[in-house]
Amino acid sequence: MKAASPLGPALAAVQACIDRAADGGPRPAMPEPPAGSPLAELRARFGLSAFELAVITCGAAVELAPGFGRACAAALGDPARQAPTIALCIARLPGARWEAFAPDRPLRRFRLIRLGDGDVLTGRALTLPEPVLHFLVGARARDERLDARLREVARGRPLPPSRRTVAALLDQALRDADPPHVQLVAASPAEARLLFADVAAGQGRSLWELPAWALPDAPEERAELMWACARDARLFGGLLLLDLCAADQAHLRAATELASRAPDPIVVCGPEVVRPEGRRVFSLALPRLSHAESIDLWRQALPAGLDGGGEAAGDRVGERVDVAGL
């Protein structure tokens, strides 16, 4: 680890804490992370305490600080144990609080740490999931489980004027002080993707589409998927789009449950308004495009050489077809 890295002082501090003998006096203080650094961003995005941030730094030190594994092994009295345990973090890190490891606290709730196997909670080894580690070193790597189920939707062509009005309303709802889930009521996800991708891009985020049919059947797997998605969305600027358009009743119930438990606002498209328990939903029905907007979109979509040119062909198609979307 280069000395110039913003992680360097924090890694050195946690190593000094682990190296300290149990009766070796006051615990070394953790340095304040520089503004805008990955540690400072992590603290802000997940509401972490100074101790929780130190625990995450310990997990990073396992991978990034030479000699840290040996320090853990020496402190634990076992050369095979190269990662800190919960008990070691509580014993050696400043500001230790037992409740930091409760299931409803950010470390475990958002899957910011990974605990090894073991019947005794305090004896379980502590490491970092790959997305958290990559975030701390300035890389982008979403959880592999998400990559198998989500797809990233790129911003498309400029929206027609009437759609820009809808996009502005969606954007405003998501920027509310207490933002709700946001839904476009539509029979097909195609145009909803375009609108939500435009909104996401305007907020400096990426749109991640999750079809309801791709949700795991087992409730425990769905919960893991949801929290991993919530974590990675905060880390890497994702906005989750839950597509209910082709959902059967079982997947619709699973998706509604996910929306009820999601910690952050998500966006939804589907033919009917979802009503997740305990969550507000701001919903809009997509209005039909005007005749002029429909013709303009056909002009853009048709090849220039088709039947006398894209503009002329678009005029002729627009005269015959009443287009409601795309």
Short mmCIF file of N, CA and C in Angstrom, two decimals, residues 115-233:
data_model
loop_
_atom_site.label_atom_id
_atom_site.label_comp_id
_atom_site.label_asym_id
_atom_site.label_seq_id
_atom_site.Cartn_x
_atom_site.Cartn_y
_atom_site.Cartn_z
N LEU A 115 -18.87 -12.57 7.72
CA LEU A 115 -18.43 -13.33 8.88
C LEU A 115 -18.20 -14.78 8.51
N GLY A 116 -17.11 -15.34 9.03
CA GLY A 116 -16.79 -16.73 8.78
C GLY A 116 -17.71 -17.66 9.57
N ASP A 117 -17.51 -18.95 9.38
CA ASP A 117 -18.33 -19.94 10.07
C ASP A 117 -17.92 -20.04 11.54
N GLY A 118 -18.82 -20.60 12.33
CA GLY A 118 -18.53 -20.83 13.74
C GLY A 118 -19.77 -20.73 14.58
N ASP A 119 -19.83 -21.52 15.63
CA ASP A 119 -20.98 -21.50 16.53
C ASP A 119 -20.95 -20.33 17.50
N VAL A 120 -19.76 -19.79 17.75
CA VAL A 120 -19.60 -18.67 18.68
C VAL A 120 -19.46 -17.39 17.87
N LEU A 121 -20.42 -16.47 18.03
CA LEU A 121 -20.42 -15.26 17.21
C LEU A 121 -19.12 -14.48 17.36
N THR A 122 -18.66 -14.28 18.59
CA THR A 122 -17.48 -13.44 18.81
C THR A 122 -16.21 -14.05 18.23
N GLY A 123 -16.22 -15.36 18.01
CA GLY A 123 -15.03 -16.01 17.47
C GLY A 123 -15.01 -16.09 15.96
N ARG A 124 -16.04 -15.57 15.29
CA ARG A 124 -16.10 -15.69 13.83
C ARG A 124 -15.17 -14.66 13.17
N ALA A 125 -14.46 -15.11 12.15
CA ALA A 125 -13.53 -14.24 11.43
C ALA A 125 -14.29 -13.21 10.60
N LEU A 126 -13.64 -12.07 10.42
CA LEU A 126 -14.28 -10.94 9.75
C LEU A 126 -13.46 -10.53 8.53
N THR A 127 -14.09 -10.54 7.36
CA THR A 127 -13.47 -10.06 6.13
C THR A 127 -14.47 -9.16 5.40
N LEU A 128 -14.06 -8.63 4.24
CA LEU A 128 -14.94 -7.74 3.47
C LEU A 128 -15.46 -8.43 2.22
N PRO A 129 -16.73 -8.22 1.87
CA PRO A 129 -17.21 -8.64 0.55
C PRO A 129 -16.44 -7.88 -0.53
N GLU A 130 -16.28 -8.50 -1.68
CA GLU A 130 -15.49 -7.88 -2.74
C GLU A 130 -15.97 -6.49 -3.14
N PRO A 131 -17.28 -6.23 -3.30
CA PRO A 131 -17.67 -4.87 -3.70
C PRO A 131 -17.20 -3.80 -2.73
N VAL A 132 -17.23 -4.08 -1.42
CA VAL A 132 -16.78 -3.09 -0.44
C VAL A 132 -15.28 -2.87 -0.56
N LEU A 133 -14.53 -3.95 -0.69
CA LEU A 133 -13.08 -3.82 -0.84
C LEU A 133 -12.74 -3.04 -2.10
N HIS A 134 -13.40 -3.36 -3.21
CA HIS A 134 -13.12 -2.65 -4.46
C HIS A 134 -13.47 -1.17 -4.33
N PHE A 135 -14.57 -0.85 -3.66
CA PHE A 135 -14.94 0.55 -3.47
C PHE A 135 -13.84 1.30 -2.71
N LEU A 136 -13.28 0.66 -1.70
CA LEU A 136 -12.27 1.33 -0.88
C LEU A 136 -10.99 1.62 -1.65
N VAL A 137 -10.70 0.83 -2.67
CA VAL A 137 -9.49 1.08 -3.46
C VAL A 137 -9.81 1.83 -4.76
N GLY A 138 -11.04 2.31 -4.88
CA GLY A 138 -11.40 3.14 -6.03
C GLY A 138 -11.80 2.39 -7.27
N ALA A 139 -12.17 1.12 -7.14
CA ALA A 139 -12.61 0.33 -8.29
C ALA A 139 -14.11 0.11 -8.21
N ARG A 140 -14.69 -0.34 -9.31
CA ARG A 140 -16.13 -0.60 -9.39
C ARG A 140 -16.32 -2.07 -9.71
N ALA A 141 -16.95 -2.80 -8.81
CA ALA A 141 -17.19 -4.22 -9.03
C ALA A 141 -18.43 -4.63 -8.25
N ARG A 142 -19.53 -4.78 -8.96
CA ARG A 142 -20.78 -5.16 -8.34
C ARG A 142 -20.74 -6.63 -7.93
N ASP A 143 -21.56 -7.00 -6.96
CA ASP A 143 -21.67 -8.38 -6.50
C ASP A 143 -22.01 -9.29 -7.68
N GLU A 144 -21.30 -10.41 -7.79
CA GLU A 144 -21.53 -11.33 -8.90
C GLU A 144 -22.96 -11.86 -8.92
N ARG A 145 -23.58 -12.00 -7.76
CA ARG A 145 -24.96 -12.48 -7.71
C ARG A 145 -25.90 -11.50 -8.39
N LEU A 146 -25.59 -10.22 -8.33
CA LEU A 146 -26.42 -9.22 -9.00
C LEU A 146 -26.23 -9.27 -10.50
N ASP A 147 -25.00 -9.47 -10.93
CA ASP A 147 -24.72 -9.49 -12.36
C ASP A 147 -25.48 -10.61 -13.06
N ALA A 148 -25.80 -11.67 -12.32
CA ALA A 148 -26.54 -12.78 -12.93
C ALA A 148 -28.03 -12.45 -13.08
N ARG A 149 -28.53 -11.40 -12.41
CA ARG A 149 -29.96 -11.12 -12.42
C ARG A 149 -30.31 -9.71 -12.90
N LEU A 150 -29.38 -8.78 -12.78
CA LEU A 150 -29.65 -7.40 -13.19
C LEU A 150 -29.01 -7.09 -14.53
N ARG A 151 -29.56 -6.11 -15.21
CA ARG A 151 -28.86 -5.55 -16.37
C ARG A 151 -28.86 -4.04 -16.26
N GLU A 152 -27.76 -3.45 -16.68
CA GLU A 152 -27.63 -2.00 -16.63
C GLU A 152 -28.21 -1.41 -17.91
N VAL A 153 -29.08 -0.42 -17.76
CA VAL A 153 -29.77 0.18 -18.89
C VAL A 153 -29.13 1.52 -19.20
N ALA A 154 -28.62 1.65 -20.41
CA ALA A 154 -27.96 2.89 -20.82
C ALA A 154 -28.99 3.96 -21.18
N ARG A 155 -28.60 5.19 -21.01
CA ARG A 155 -29.45 6.31 -21.44
C ARG A 155 -29.62 6.26 -22.95
N GLY A 156 -30.83 6.47 -23.42
CA GLY A 156 -31.09 6.36 -24.86
C GLY A 156 -31.14 7.71 -25.55
N ARG A 157 -31.90 7.76 -26.62
CA ARG A 157 -32.04 8.98 -27.40
C ARG A 157 -32.74 10.06 -26.57
N PRO A 158 -32.63 11.33 -26.96
CA PRO A 158 -33.33 12.40 -26.23
C PRO A 158 -34.83 12.14 -26.18
N LEU A 159 -35.44 12.45 -25.05
CA LEU A 159 -36.86 12.20 -24.89
C LEU A 159 -37.70 13.26 -25.60
N PRO A 160 -38.87 12.87 -26.11
CA PRO A 160 -39.81 13.86 -26.64
C PRO A 160 -40.26 14.83 -25.54
N PRO A 161 -40.74 15.99 -25.91
CA PRO A 161 -41.11 17.00 -24.89
C PRO A 161 -42.07 16.49 -23.83
N SER A 162 -43.11 15.75 -24.24
CA SER A 162 -44.07 15.27 -23.24
C SER A 162 -43.42 14.29 -22.27
N ARG A 163 -42.46 13.50 -22.75
CA ARG A 163 -41.77 12.55 -21.88
C ARG A 163 -40.79 13.26 -20.96
N ARG A 164 -40.23 14.37 -21.42
CA ARG A 164 -39.34 15.15 -20.54
C ARG A 164 -40.12 15.71 -19.36
N THR A 165 -41.37 16.06 -19.59
CA THR A 165 -42.22 16.53 -18.49
C THR A 165 -42.44 15.42 -17.47
N VAL A 166 -42.72 14.20 -17.94
CA VAL A 166 -42.90 13.06 -17.04
C VAL A 166 -41.60 12.78 -16.28
N ALA A 167 -40.47 12.79 -17.01
CA ALA A 167 -39.17 12.52 -16.38
C ALA A 167 -38.87 13.54 -15.28
N ALA A 168 -39.25 14.79 -15.52
CA ALA A 168 -39.01 15.83 -14.50
C ALA A 168 -39.82 15.56 -13.23
N LEU A 169 -41.05 15.05 -13.39
CA LEU A 169 -41.87 14.72 -12.22
C LEU A 169 -41.28 13.53 -11.46
N LEU A 170 -40.79 12.54 -12.19
CA LEU A 170 -40.17 11.38 -11.54
C LEU A 170 -38.90 11.80 -10.79
N ASP A 171 -38.11 12.64 -11.43
CA ASP A 171 -36.87 13.12 -10.81
C ASP A 171 -37.17 13.90 -9.53
N GLN A 172 -38.18 14.74 -9.59
CA GLN A 172 -38.55 15.54 -8.42
C GLN A 172 -38.99 14.65 -7.27
N ALA A 173 -39.76 13.60 -7.57
CA ALA A 173 -40.21 12.70 -6.51
C ALA A 173 -39.04 12.00 -5.84
N LEU A 174 -38.05 11.58 -6.62
CA LEU A 174 -36.89 10.88 -6.06
C LEU A 174 -35.97 11.80 -5.27
N ARG A 175 -36.06 13.10 -5.50
CA ARG A 175 -35.24 14.07 -4.77
C ARG A 175 -35.95 14.61 -3.54
N ASP A 176 -37.15 14.13 -3.25
CA ASP A 176 -37.90 14.58 -2.08
C ASP A 176 -37.11 14.29 -0.82
N ALA A 177 -37.37 15.07 0.23
CA ALA A 177 -36.67 14.85 1.50
C ALA A 177 -36.95 13.46 2.06
N ASP A 178 -38.14 12.96 1.83
CA ASP A 178 -38.49 11.59 2.23
C ASP A 178 -39.03 10.88 0.98
N PRO A 179 -38.14 10.46 0.10
CA PRO A 179 -38.60 10.01 -1.23
C PRO A 179 -39.37 8.70 -1.17
N PRO A 180 -40.45 8.60 -1.97
CA PRO A 180 -41.21 7.36 -2.05
C PRO A 180 -40.62 6.45 -3.12
N HIS A 181 -41.15 5.24 -3.23
CA HIS A 181 -40.92 4.46 -4.44
C HIS A 181 -41.67 5.17 -5.57
N VAL A 182 -41.18 5.02 -6.79
CA VAL A 182 -41.75 5.72 -7.94
C VAL A 182 -42.12 4.70 -9.00
N GLN A 183 -43.36 4.79 -9.50
CA GLN A 183 -43.81 3.82 -10.49
C GLN A 183 -44.37 4.51 -11.73
N LEU A 184 -44.03 3.94 -12.88
CA LEU A 184 -44.70 4.25 -14.13
C LEU A 184 -45.67 3.12 -14.43
N VAL A 185 -46.94 3.45 -14.56
CA VAL A 185 -47.95 2.45 -14.88
C VAL A 185 -47.94 2.27 -16.39
N ALA A 186 -47.46 1.11 -16.83
CA ALA A 186 -47.33 0.84 -18.26
C ALA A 186 -47.39 -0.66 -18.47
N ALA A 187 -47.92 -1.07 -19.62
CA ALA A 187 -48.04 -2.49 -19.93
C ALA A 187 -46.73 -3.09 -20.39
N SER A 188 -45.82 -2.26 -20.90
CA SER A 188 -44.53 -2.72 -21.40
C SER A 188 -43.42 -1.94 -20.73
N PRO A 189 -42.30 -2.59 -20.44
CA PRO A 189 -41.20 -1.87 -19.77
C PRO A 189 -40.36 -1.02 -20.71
N ALA A 190 -40.57 -1.13 -22.03
CA ALA A 190 -39.64 -0.51 -22.98
C ALA A 190 -39.52 0.99 -22.77
N GLU A 191 -40.66 1.69 -22.73
CA GLU A 191 -40.59 3.14 -22.60
C GLU A 191 -40.23 3.56 -21.18
N ALA A 192 -40.66 2.76 -20.20
CA ALA A 192 -40.28 3.06 -18.81
C ALA A 192 -38.77 3.03 -18.66
N ARG A 193 -38.11 2.08 -19.31
CA ARG A 193 -36.65 2.03 -19.26
C ARG A 193 -36.05 3.35 -19.74
N LEU A 194 -36.54 3.85 -20.88
CA LEU A 194 -35.99 5.08 -21.45
C LEU A 194 -36.16 6.24 -20.47
N LEU A 195 -37.33 6.34 -19.87
CA LEU A 195 -37.58 7.45 -18.95
C LEU A 195 -36.75 7.33 -17.69
N PHE A 196 -36.74 6.15 -17.09
CA PHE A 196 -35.98 5.99 -15.84
C PHE A 196 -34.48 6.08 -16.08
N ALA A 197 -34.00 5.60 -17.23
CA ALA A 197 -32.57 5.73 -17.53
C ALA A 197 -32.19 7.20 -17.66
N ASP A 198 -33.08 8.00 -18.24
CA ASP A 198 -32.83 9.43 -18.37
C ASP A 198 -32.81 10.09 -16.99
N VAL A 199 -33.75 9.71 -16.13
CA VAL A 199 -33.78 10.25 -14.77
C VAL A 199 -32.51 9.87 -14.00
N ALA A 200 -32.14 8.59 -14.09
CA ALA A 200 -30.95 8.13 -13.38
C ALA A 200 -29.71 8.88 -13.84
N ALA A 201 -29.56 9.02 -15.15
CA ALA A 201 -28.38 9.71 -15.68
C ALA A 201 -28.35 11.16 -15.22
N GLY A 202 -29.52 11.79 -15.15
CA GLY A 202 -29.58 13.18 -14.68
C GLY A 202 -29.17 13.32 -13.23
N GLN A 203 -29.25 12.24 -12.47
CA GLN A 203 -28.83 12.25 -11.07
C GLN A 203 -27.43 11.67 -10.89
N GLY A 204 -26.74 11.41 -12.01
CA GLY A 204 -25.39 10.85 -11.93
C GLY A 204 -25.39 9.39 -11.50
N ARG A 205 -26.46 8.66 -11.81
CA ARG A 205 -26.59 7.27 -11.41
C ARG A 205 -26.78 6.38 -12.63
N SER A 206 -26.73 5.07 -12.38
CA SER A 206 -26.98 4.07 -13.42
C SER A 206 -28.29 3.36 -13.11
N LEU A 207 -29.03 2.99 -14.16
CA LEU A 207 -30.28 2.27 -13.97
C LEU A 207 -30.01 0.78 -14.03
N TRP A 208 -30.42 0.07 -12.97
CA TRP A 208 -30.24 -1.38 -12.88
C TRP A 208 -31.61 -2.04 -12.94
N GLU A 209 -31.88 -2.75 -14.00
CA GLU A 209 -33.20 -3.36 -14.19
C GLU A 209 -33.22 -4.79 -13.65
N LEU A 210 -34.21 -5.06 -12.80
CA LEU A 210 -34.41 -6.39 -12.23
C LEU A 210 -35.81 -6.86 -12.59
N PRO A 211 -35.96 -7.82 -13.52
CA PRO A 211 -37.29 -8.35 -13.82
C PRO A 211 -37.80 -9.18 -12.65
N ALA A 212 -39.10 -9.09 -12.38
CA ALA A 212 -39.66 -9.83 -11.25
C ALA A 212 -39.45 -11.33 -11.41
N TRP A 213 -39.47 -11.81 -12.66
CA TRP A 213 -39.30 -13.25 -12.85
C TRP A 213 -37.90 -13.73 -12.49
N ALA A 214 -36.93 -12.80 -12.35
CA ALA A 214 -35.56 -13.18 -12.01
C ALA A 214 -35.34 -13.24 -10.50
N LEU A 215 -36.36 -12.92 -9.71
CA LEU A 215 -36.20 -12.99 -8.26
C LEU A 215 -36.10 -14.44 -7.80
N PRO A 216 -35.25 -14.72 -6.82
CA PRO A 216 -35.17 -16.09 -6.29
C PRO A 216 -36.49 -16.51 -5.66
N ASP A 217 -36.76 -17.80 -5.69
CA ASP A 217 -37.99 -18.31 -5.08
C ASP A 217 -37.92 -18.33 -3.56
N ALA A 218 -36.74 -18.62 -3.02
CA ALA A 218 -36.59 -18.74 -1.56
C ALA A 218 -36.55 -17.35 -0.92
N PRO A 219 -37.35 -17.12 0.13
CA PRO A 219 -37.35 -15.80 0.80
C PRO A 219 -35.97 -15.38 1.30
N GLU A 220 -35.17 -16.35 1.82
CA GLU A 220 -33.85 -15.99 2.33
C GLU A 220 -32.94 -15.49 1.21
N GLU A 221 -33.04 -16.13 0.05
CA GLU A 221 -32.22 -15.69 -1.09
C GLU A 221 -32.68 -14.33 -1.59
N ARG A 222 -33.99 -14.08 -1.58
CA ARG A 222 -34.47 -12.76 -2.00
C ARG A 222 -33.97 -11.67 -1.06
N ALA A 223 -33.96 -11.98 0.25
CA ALA A 223 -33.46 -10.99 1.21
C ALA A 223 -31.98 -10.70 0.97
N GLU A 224 -31.19 -11.74 0.73
CA GLU A 224 -29.76 -11.55 0.45
C GLU A 224 -29.57 -10.70 -0.80
N LEU A 225 -30.36 -11.00 -1.84
CA LEU A 225 -30.27 -10.25 -3.09
C LEU A 225 -30.62 -8.79 -2.86
N MET A 226 -31.68 -8.54 -2.10
CA MET A 226 -32.12 -7.17 -1.87
C MET A 226 -31.06 -6.36 -1.14
N TRP A 227 -30.48 -6.94 -0.06
CA TRP A 227 -29.51 -6.18 0.71
C TRP A 227 -28.21 -5.99 -0.05
N ALA A 228 -27.81 -7.00 -0.83
CA ALA A 228 -26.61 -6.83 -1.66
C ALA A 228 -26.85 -5.75 -2.71
N CYS A 229 -28.06 -5.73 -3.27
CA CYS A 229 -28.38 -4.70 -4.26
C CYS A 229 -28.41 -3.32 -3.63
N ALA A 230 -29.02 -3.21 -2.45
CA ALA A 230 -29.07 -1.92 -1.75
C ALA A 230 -27.66 -1.42 -1.43
N ARG A 231 -26.80 -2.34 -0.98
CA ARG A 231 -25.42 -1.97 -0.66
C ARG A 231 -24.70 -1.47 -1.91
N ASP A 232 -24.75 -2.26 -2.99
CA ASP A 232 -24.00 -1.90 -4.18
C ASP A 232 -24.57 -0.67 -4.87
N ALA A 233 -25.89 -0.46 -4.75
CA ALA A 233 -26.47 0.75 -5.31
C ALA A 233 -25.94 1.99 -4.60
#
